[in-house]
Coordinates of C-alpha atoms and ligand atoms in Angstrom, one line a residue:
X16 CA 17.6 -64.3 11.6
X17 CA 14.8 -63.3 14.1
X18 CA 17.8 -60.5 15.4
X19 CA 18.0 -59.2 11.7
X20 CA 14.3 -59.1 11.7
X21 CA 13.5 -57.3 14.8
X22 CA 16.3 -55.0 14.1
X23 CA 14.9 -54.4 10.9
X24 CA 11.3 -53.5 12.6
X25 CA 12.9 -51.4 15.0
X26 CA 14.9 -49.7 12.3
X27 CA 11.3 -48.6 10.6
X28 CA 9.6 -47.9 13.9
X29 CA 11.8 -45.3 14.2
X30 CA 12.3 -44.2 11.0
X31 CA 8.0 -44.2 11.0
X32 CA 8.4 -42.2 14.6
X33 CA 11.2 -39.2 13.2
X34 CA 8.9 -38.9 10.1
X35 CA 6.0 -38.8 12.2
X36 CA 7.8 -36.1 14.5
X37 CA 8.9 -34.4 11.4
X38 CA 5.6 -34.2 10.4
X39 CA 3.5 -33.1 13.5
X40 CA 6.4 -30.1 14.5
X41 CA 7.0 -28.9 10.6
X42 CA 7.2 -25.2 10.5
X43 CA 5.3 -25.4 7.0
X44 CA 1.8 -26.4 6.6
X45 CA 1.7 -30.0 5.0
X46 CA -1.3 -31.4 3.6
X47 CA -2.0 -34.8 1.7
X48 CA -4.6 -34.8 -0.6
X49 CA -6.1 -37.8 -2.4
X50 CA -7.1 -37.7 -5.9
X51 CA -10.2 -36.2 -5.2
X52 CA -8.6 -33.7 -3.6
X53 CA -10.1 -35.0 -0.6
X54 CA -7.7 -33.9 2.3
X55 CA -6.3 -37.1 3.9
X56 CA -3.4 -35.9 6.6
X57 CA -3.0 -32.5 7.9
X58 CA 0.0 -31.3 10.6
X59 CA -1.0 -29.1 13.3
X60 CA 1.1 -25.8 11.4
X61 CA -1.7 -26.7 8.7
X62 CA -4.3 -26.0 11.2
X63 CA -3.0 -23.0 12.5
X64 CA -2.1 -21.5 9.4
X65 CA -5.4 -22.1 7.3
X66 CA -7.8 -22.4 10.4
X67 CA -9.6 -25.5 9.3
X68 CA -9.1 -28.4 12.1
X69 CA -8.0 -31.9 11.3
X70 CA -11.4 -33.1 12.0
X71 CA -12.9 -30.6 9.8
X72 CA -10.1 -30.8 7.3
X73 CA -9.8 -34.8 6.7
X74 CA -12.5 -36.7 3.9
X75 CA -13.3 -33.3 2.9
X76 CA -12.7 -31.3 -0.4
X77 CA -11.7 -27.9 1.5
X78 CA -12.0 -23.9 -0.2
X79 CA -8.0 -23.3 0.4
X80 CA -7.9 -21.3 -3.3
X81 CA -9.2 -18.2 -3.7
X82 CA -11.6 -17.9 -6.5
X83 CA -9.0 -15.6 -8.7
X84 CA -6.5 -18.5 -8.4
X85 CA -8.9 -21.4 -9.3
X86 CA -8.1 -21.8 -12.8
X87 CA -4.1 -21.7 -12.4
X88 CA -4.8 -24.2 -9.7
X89 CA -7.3 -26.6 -11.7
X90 CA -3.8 -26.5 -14.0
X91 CA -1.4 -27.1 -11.5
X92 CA -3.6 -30.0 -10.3
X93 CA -3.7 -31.1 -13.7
X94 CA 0.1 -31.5 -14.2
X95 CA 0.3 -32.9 -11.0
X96 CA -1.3 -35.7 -12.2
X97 CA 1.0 -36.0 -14.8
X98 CA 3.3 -36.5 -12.7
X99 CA 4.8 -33.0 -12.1
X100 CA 6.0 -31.4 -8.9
X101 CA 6.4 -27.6 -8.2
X102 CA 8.6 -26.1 -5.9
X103 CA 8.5 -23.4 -4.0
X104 CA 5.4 -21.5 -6.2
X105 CA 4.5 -18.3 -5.3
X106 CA 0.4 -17.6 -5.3
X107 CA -1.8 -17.1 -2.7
X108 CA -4.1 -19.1 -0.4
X109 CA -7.7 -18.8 1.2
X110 CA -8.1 -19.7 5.0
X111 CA -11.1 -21.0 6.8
X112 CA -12.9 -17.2 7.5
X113 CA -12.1 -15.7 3.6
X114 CA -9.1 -14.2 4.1
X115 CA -6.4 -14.3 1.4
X116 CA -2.7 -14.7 2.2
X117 CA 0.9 -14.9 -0.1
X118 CA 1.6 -18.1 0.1
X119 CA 4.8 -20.2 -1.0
X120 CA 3.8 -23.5 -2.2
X121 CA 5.3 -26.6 -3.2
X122 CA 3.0 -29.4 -4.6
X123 CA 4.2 -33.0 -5.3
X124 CA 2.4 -36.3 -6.4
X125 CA 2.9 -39.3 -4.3
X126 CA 3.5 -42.8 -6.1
X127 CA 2.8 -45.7 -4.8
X128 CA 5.5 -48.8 -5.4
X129 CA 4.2 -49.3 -9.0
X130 CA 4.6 -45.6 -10.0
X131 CA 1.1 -44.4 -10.3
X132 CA 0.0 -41.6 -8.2
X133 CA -1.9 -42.4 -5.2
X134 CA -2.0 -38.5 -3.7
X135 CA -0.9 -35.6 -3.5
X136 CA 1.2 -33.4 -1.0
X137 CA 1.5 -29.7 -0.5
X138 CA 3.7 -27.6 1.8
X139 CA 3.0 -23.8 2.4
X140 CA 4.5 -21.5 4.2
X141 CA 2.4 -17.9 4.7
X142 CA 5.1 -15.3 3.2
X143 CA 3.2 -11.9 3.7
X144 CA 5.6 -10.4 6.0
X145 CA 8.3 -10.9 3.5
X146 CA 5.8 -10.0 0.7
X147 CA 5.4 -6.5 2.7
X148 CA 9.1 -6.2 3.4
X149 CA 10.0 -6.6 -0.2
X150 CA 7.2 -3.6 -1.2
X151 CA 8.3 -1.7 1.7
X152 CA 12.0 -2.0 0.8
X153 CA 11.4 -0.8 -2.6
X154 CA 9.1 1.7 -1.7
X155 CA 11.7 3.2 1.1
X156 CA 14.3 3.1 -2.0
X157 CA 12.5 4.3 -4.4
X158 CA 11.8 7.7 -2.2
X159 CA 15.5 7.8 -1.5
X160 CA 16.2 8.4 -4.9
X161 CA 13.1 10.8 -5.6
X162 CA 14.5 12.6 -2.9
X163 CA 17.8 12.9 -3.9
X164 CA 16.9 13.9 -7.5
X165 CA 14.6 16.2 -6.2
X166 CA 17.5 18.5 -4.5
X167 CA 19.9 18.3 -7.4
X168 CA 17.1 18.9 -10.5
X169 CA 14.7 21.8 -8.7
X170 CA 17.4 23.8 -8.4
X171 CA 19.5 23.1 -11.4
X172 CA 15.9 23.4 -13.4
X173 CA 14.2 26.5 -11.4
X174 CA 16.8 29.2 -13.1
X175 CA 16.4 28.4 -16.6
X176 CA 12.6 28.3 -16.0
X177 CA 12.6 31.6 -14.3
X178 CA 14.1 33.4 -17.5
X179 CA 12.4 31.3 -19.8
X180 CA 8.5 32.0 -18.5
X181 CA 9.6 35.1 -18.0
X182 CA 10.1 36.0 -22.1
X183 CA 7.1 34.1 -22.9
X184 CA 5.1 35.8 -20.4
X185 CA 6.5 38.8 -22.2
X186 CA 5.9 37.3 -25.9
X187 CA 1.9 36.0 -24.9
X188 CA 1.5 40.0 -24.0
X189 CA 1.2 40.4 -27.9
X190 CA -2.2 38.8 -28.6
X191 CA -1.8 39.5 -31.8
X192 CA 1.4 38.1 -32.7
X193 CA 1.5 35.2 -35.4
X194 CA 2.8 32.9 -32.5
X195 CA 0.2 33.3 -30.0
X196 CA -1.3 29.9 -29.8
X197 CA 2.2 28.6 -29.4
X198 CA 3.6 30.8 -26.9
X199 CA 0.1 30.6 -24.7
X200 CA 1.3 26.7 -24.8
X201 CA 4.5 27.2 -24.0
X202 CA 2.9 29.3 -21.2
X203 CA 1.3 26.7 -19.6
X204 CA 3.5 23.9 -20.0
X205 CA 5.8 26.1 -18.1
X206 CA 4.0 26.5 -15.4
X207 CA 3.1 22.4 -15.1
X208 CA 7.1 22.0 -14.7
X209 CA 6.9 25.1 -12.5
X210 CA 4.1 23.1 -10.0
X211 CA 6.4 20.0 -10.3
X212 CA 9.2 21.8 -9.3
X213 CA 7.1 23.3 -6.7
X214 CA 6.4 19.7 -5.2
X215 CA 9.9 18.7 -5.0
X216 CA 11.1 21.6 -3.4
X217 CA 9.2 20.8 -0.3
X218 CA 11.3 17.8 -0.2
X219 CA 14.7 19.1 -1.1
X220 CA 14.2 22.2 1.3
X221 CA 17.1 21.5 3.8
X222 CA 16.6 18.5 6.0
X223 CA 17.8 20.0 8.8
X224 CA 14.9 19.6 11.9
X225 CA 14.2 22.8 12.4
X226 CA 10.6 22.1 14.3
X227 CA 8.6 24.5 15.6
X228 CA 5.6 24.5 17.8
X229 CA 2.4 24.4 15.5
X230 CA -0.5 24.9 15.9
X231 CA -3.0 22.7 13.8
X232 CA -5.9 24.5 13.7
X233 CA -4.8 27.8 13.1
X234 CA -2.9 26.1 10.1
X235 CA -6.3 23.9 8.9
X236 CA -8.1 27.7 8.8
X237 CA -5.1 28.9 6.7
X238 CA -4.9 26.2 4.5
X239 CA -8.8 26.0 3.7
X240 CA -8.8 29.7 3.1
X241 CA -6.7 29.2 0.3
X242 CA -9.7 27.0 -1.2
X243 CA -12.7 29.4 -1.1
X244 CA -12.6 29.9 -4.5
X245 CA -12.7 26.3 -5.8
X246 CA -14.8 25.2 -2.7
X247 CA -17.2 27.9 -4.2
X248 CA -17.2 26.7 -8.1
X249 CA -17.5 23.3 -7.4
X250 CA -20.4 23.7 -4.7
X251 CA -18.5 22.3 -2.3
X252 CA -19.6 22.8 1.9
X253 CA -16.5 22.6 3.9
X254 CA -17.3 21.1 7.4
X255 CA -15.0 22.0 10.8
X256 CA -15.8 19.4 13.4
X257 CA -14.3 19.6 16.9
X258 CA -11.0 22.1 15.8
X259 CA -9.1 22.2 19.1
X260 CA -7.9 25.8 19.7
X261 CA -4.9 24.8 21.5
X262 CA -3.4 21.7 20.3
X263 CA 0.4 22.2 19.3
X264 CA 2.3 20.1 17.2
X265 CA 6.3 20.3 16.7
X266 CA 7.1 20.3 12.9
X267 CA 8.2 22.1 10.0
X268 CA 5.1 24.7 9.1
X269 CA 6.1 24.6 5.7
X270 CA 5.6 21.1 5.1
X271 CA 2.3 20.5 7.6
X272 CA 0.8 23.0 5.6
X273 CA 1.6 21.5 2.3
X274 CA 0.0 17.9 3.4
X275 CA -3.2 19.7 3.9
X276 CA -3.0 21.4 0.9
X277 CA -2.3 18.6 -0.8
X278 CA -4.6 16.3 0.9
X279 CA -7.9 19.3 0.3
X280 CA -6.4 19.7 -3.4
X281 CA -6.9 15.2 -3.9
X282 CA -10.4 15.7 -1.9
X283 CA -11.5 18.7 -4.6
X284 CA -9.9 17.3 -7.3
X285 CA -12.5 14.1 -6.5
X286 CA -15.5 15.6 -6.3
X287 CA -16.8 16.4 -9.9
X288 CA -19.9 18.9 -8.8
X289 CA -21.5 19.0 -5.5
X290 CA -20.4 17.3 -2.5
X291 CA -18.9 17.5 1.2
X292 CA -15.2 17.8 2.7
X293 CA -15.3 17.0 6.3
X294 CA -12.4 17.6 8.1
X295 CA -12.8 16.3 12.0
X296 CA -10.0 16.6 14.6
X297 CA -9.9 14.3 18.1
X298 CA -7.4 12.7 20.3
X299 CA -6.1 9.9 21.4
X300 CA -7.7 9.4 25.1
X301 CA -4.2 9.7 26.9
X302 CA -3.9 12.4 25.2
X303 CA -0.8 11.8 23.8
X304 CA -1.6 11.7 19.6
X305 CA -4.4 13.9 17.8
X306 CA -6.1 12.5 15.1
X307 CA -7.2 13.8 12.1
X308 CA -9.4 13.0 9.3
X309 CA -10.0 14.6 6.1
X310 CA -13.2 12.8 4.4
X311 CA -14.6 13.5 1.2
X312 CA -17.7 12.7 -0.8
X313 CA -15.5 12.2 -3.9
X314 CA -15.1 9.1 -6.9
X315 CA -13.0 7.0 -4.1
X316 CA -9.9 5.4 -4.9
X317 CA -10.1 2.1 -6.5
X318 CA -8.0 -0.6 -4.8
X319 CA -5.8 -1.1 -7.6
X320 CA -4.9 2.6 -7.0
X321 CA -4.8 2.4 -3.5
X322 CA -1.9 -0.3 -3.2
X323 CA 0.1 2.4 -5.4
X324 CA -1.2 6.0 -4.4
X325 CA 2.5 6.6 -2.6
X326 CA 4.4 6.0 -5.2
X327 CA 6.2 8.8 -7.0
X328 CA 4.5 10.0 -10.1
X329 CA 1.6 7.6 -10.1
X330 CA -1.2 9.7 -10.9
X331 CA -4.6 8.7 -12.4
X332 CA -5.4 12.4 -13.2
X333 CA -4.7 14.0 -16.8
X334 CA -3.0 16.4 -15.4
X335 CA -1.6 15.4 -12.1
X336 CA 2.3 15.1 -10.5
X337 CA 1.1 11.8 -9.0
X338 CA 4.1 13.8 -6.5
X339 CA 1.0 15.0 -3.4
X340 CA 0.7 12.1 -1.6
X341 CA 4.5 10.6 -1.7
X342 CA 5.3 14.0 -0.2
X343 CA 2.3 13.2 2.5
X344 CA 4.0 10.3 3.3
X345 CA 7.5 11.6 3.8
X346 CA 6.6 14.6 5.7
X347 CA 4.4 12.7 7.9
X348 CA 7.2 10.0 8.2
X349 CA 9.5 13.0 9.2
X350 CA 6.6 13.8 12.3
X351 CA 6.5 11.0 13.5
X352 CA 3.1 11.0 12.3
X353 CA 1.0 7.8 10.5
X354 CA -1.6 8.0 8.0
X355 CA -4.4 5.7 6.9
X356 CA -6.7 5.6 3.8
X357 CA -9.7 4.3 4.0
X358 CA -11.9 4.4 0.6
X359 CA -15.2 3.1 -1.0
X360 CA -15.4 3.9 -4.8
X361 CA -18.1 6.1 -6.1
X362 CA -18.8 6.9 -2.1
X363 CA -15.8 8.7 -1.2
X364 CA -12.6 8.6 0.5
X365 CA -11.6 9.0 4.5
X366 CA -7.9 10.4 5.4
X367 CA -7.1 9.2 8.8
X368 CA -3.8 11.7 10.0
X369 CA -2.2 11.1 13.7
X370 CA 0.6 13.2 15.2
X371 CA 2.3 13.2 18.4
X372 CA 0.7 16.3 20.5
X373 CA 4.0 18.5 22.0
X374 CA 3.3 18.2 26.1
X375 CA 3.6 20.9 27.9
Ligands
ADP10 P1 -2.1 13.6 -8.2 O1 -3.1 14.2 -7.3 O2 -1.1 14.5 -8.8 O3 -2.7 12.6 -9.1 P2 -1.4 12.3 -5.7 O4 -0.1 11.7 -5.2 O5 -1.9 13.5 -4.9 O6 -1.1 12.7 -7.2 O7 -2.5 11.2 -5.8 C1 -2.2 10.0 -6.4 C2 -3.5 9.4 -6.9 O8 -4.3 8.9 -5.7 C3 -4.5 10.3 -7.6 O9 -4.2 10.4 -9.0 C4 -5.9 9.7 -7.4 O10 -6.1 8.6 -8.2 C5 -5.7 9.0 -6.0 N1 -6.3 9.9 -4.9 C6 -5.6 10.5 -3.9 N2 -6.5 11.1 -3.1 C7 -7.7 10.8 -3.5 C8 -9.1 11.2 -3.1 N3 -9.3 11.9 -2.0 N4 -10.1 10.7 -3.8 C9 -9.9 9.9 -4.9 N5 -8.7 9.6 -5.3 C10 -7.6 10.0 -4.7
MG11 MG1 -2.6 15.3 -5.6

């Protein structure tokens, strides 16, 4: 009898000790809350996960919801009550210092031997690195296929145009003729394809790496030349800072002049009347990258925009490709090059370029 019993004991000692181990070296952050939502156990992958410490974390009511996400939680908490569980929910948390991160929950109530529940449990697991996979996986597809259809449509498309701007051009010389409203129309619609066209050719031009030594500051004069005219009309002072004579990239000229063009066109094209484009080169102190940003004093990009401002054809502009900055991103992805976007609506937007410098 006293065998059975200390067997017994021993038999939940350990059972106590493996949950307990399972429980302190959990992968997942696993919280207990009472129903207060007073935290009442925490595991150390809690801790490191949402910053708060056991001691600061246990008896207390802790911020772990963002304040977009409070009402969906108030509900979840709510069914929880009832008795519901959720598995494997995706939303996303707060930790300790503010920051927000995708999280993949699973809540469940806790009964006691009666059936009512006692408290809650949660276990998260932080899942922005698969978060940013999945975007960048879809992203990296997505331009694939633009890419593809770029080669196969610009040229199939550019013939037909050719011939057919080229008898309308004809047709609008008659200003008098009954279809001049329509064939002015037809003008310019033809030369919107004729500009989207334009774009993808710069991506379907053979792929072949034929690099050559640049240099970026010859190409920067070239390229802002082209914009005197609207720089003048819109009152716009173009600013040079620091152009090193002598720094040489290897690329395709083509397409390093077509980022800055369309990087200047996004900076105009964002300043309604009056303002600055800065355009400031330096390098890395090894030496080994320059940097360069293009900063204007333009609306700013919104974040909602911002998450999407590479993807083909998102444009916010009436008449825009929503094509520039995709092509940005591949031909800078093709350098070996990185960009960053840094932007504060209504103040402006900063363009932050770096490319490998060629050694000599
Ligand atoms: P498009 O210029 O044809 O709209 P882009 O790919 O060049 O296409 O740009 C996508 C979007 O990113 C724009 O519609 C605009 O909302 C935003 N954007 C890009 N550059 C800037 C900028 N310098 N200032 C404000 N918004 C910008
Ligand atoms: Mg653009």
């Amino acid at each position: 009898m006293e065998q059975k019993t200390l067997a017994r004991e021993y038999d939940l000692n350990s059972k106590q000790a493996y949950l307990n181990l399972f429980f302190e070296h959990a992968e997942d952050a696993i919280a207990v809350f009472d129903m207060e939502d007073r935290v009442i156990a925490v595991n150390p992958a809690f801790e490191k996960l949402y910053g708060w410490t056991k001691e600061e974390a246990i008896g207390n009511a802790l911020p772990l919801i963002p304040p977009i996400h409070l009402k969906g939680a108030k509900t979840r908490c709510a069914r929880l009550r009832e008795g519901k569980s959720y598995t494997f929910f995706e939303t996303q948390d707060m930790r300790k210092d503010g920051t927000v991160f995708d999280a993949q929950i699973s809540l469940s109530p806790i009964l006691n031997p009666h059936g009512e529940i006692i408290a809650s449990s949660v276990i998260s697991r932080d899942i922005s690195y698969i978060k940013e996979n999945e975007n960048l996986i879809v992203q990296s597809e997505k331009m694939k296929l633009v890419g593809e259809l770029a080669a196969g449509v610009a040229h199939e498309i550019r013939n037909p145009m050719t011939v057919i701007s080229g008898f309308v051009q004809m047709m609008n010389e008659d200003a008098s003729s009954p279809y001049y409203e329509y064939t002015k129309l037809i003008q310019t619609e033809t030369e919107r394809i004729d500009l989207i066209l334009a774009e993808f050719l710069v991506l379907s031009r053979p792929q072949v790496k034929q690099f050559t030594p640049i240099n970026l500051a010859e190409i920067l004069a070239e390229v802002t030349q082209l914009f005197q005219f609207e720089f003048q009309q819109k009152s716009i002072t173009l600013k040079m800072i620091n152009p090193y004579k002598n720094t040489i990239i290897m690329g395709n000229e083509n397409q390093i002049k077509q980022v800055f063009i369309n990087l200047i066109k996004n900076a105009i094209e964002a300043i309604s009347e009056k303002g600055t484009i800065k355009l400031e080169m330096c390098k890395s102190s090894d030496e080994k990258s320059i940097y360069i940003t293009i900063k204007d004093t333009g609306c700013g990009i919104p974040p909602h925009v911002l998450e999407r401002v590479f993807e083909p054809f998102y444009t916010t502009k009436s008449k825009g490709t929503g094509l520039g900055m995709m092509i940005i991103n591949k031909v800078i992805q093709d350098h070996q090059g990185t960009i960053k976007i840094k932007s504060k609506q209504n103040m402006g937007t900063e363009i932050l370029l770096s490319f490998p410098v060629e050694q000599h």
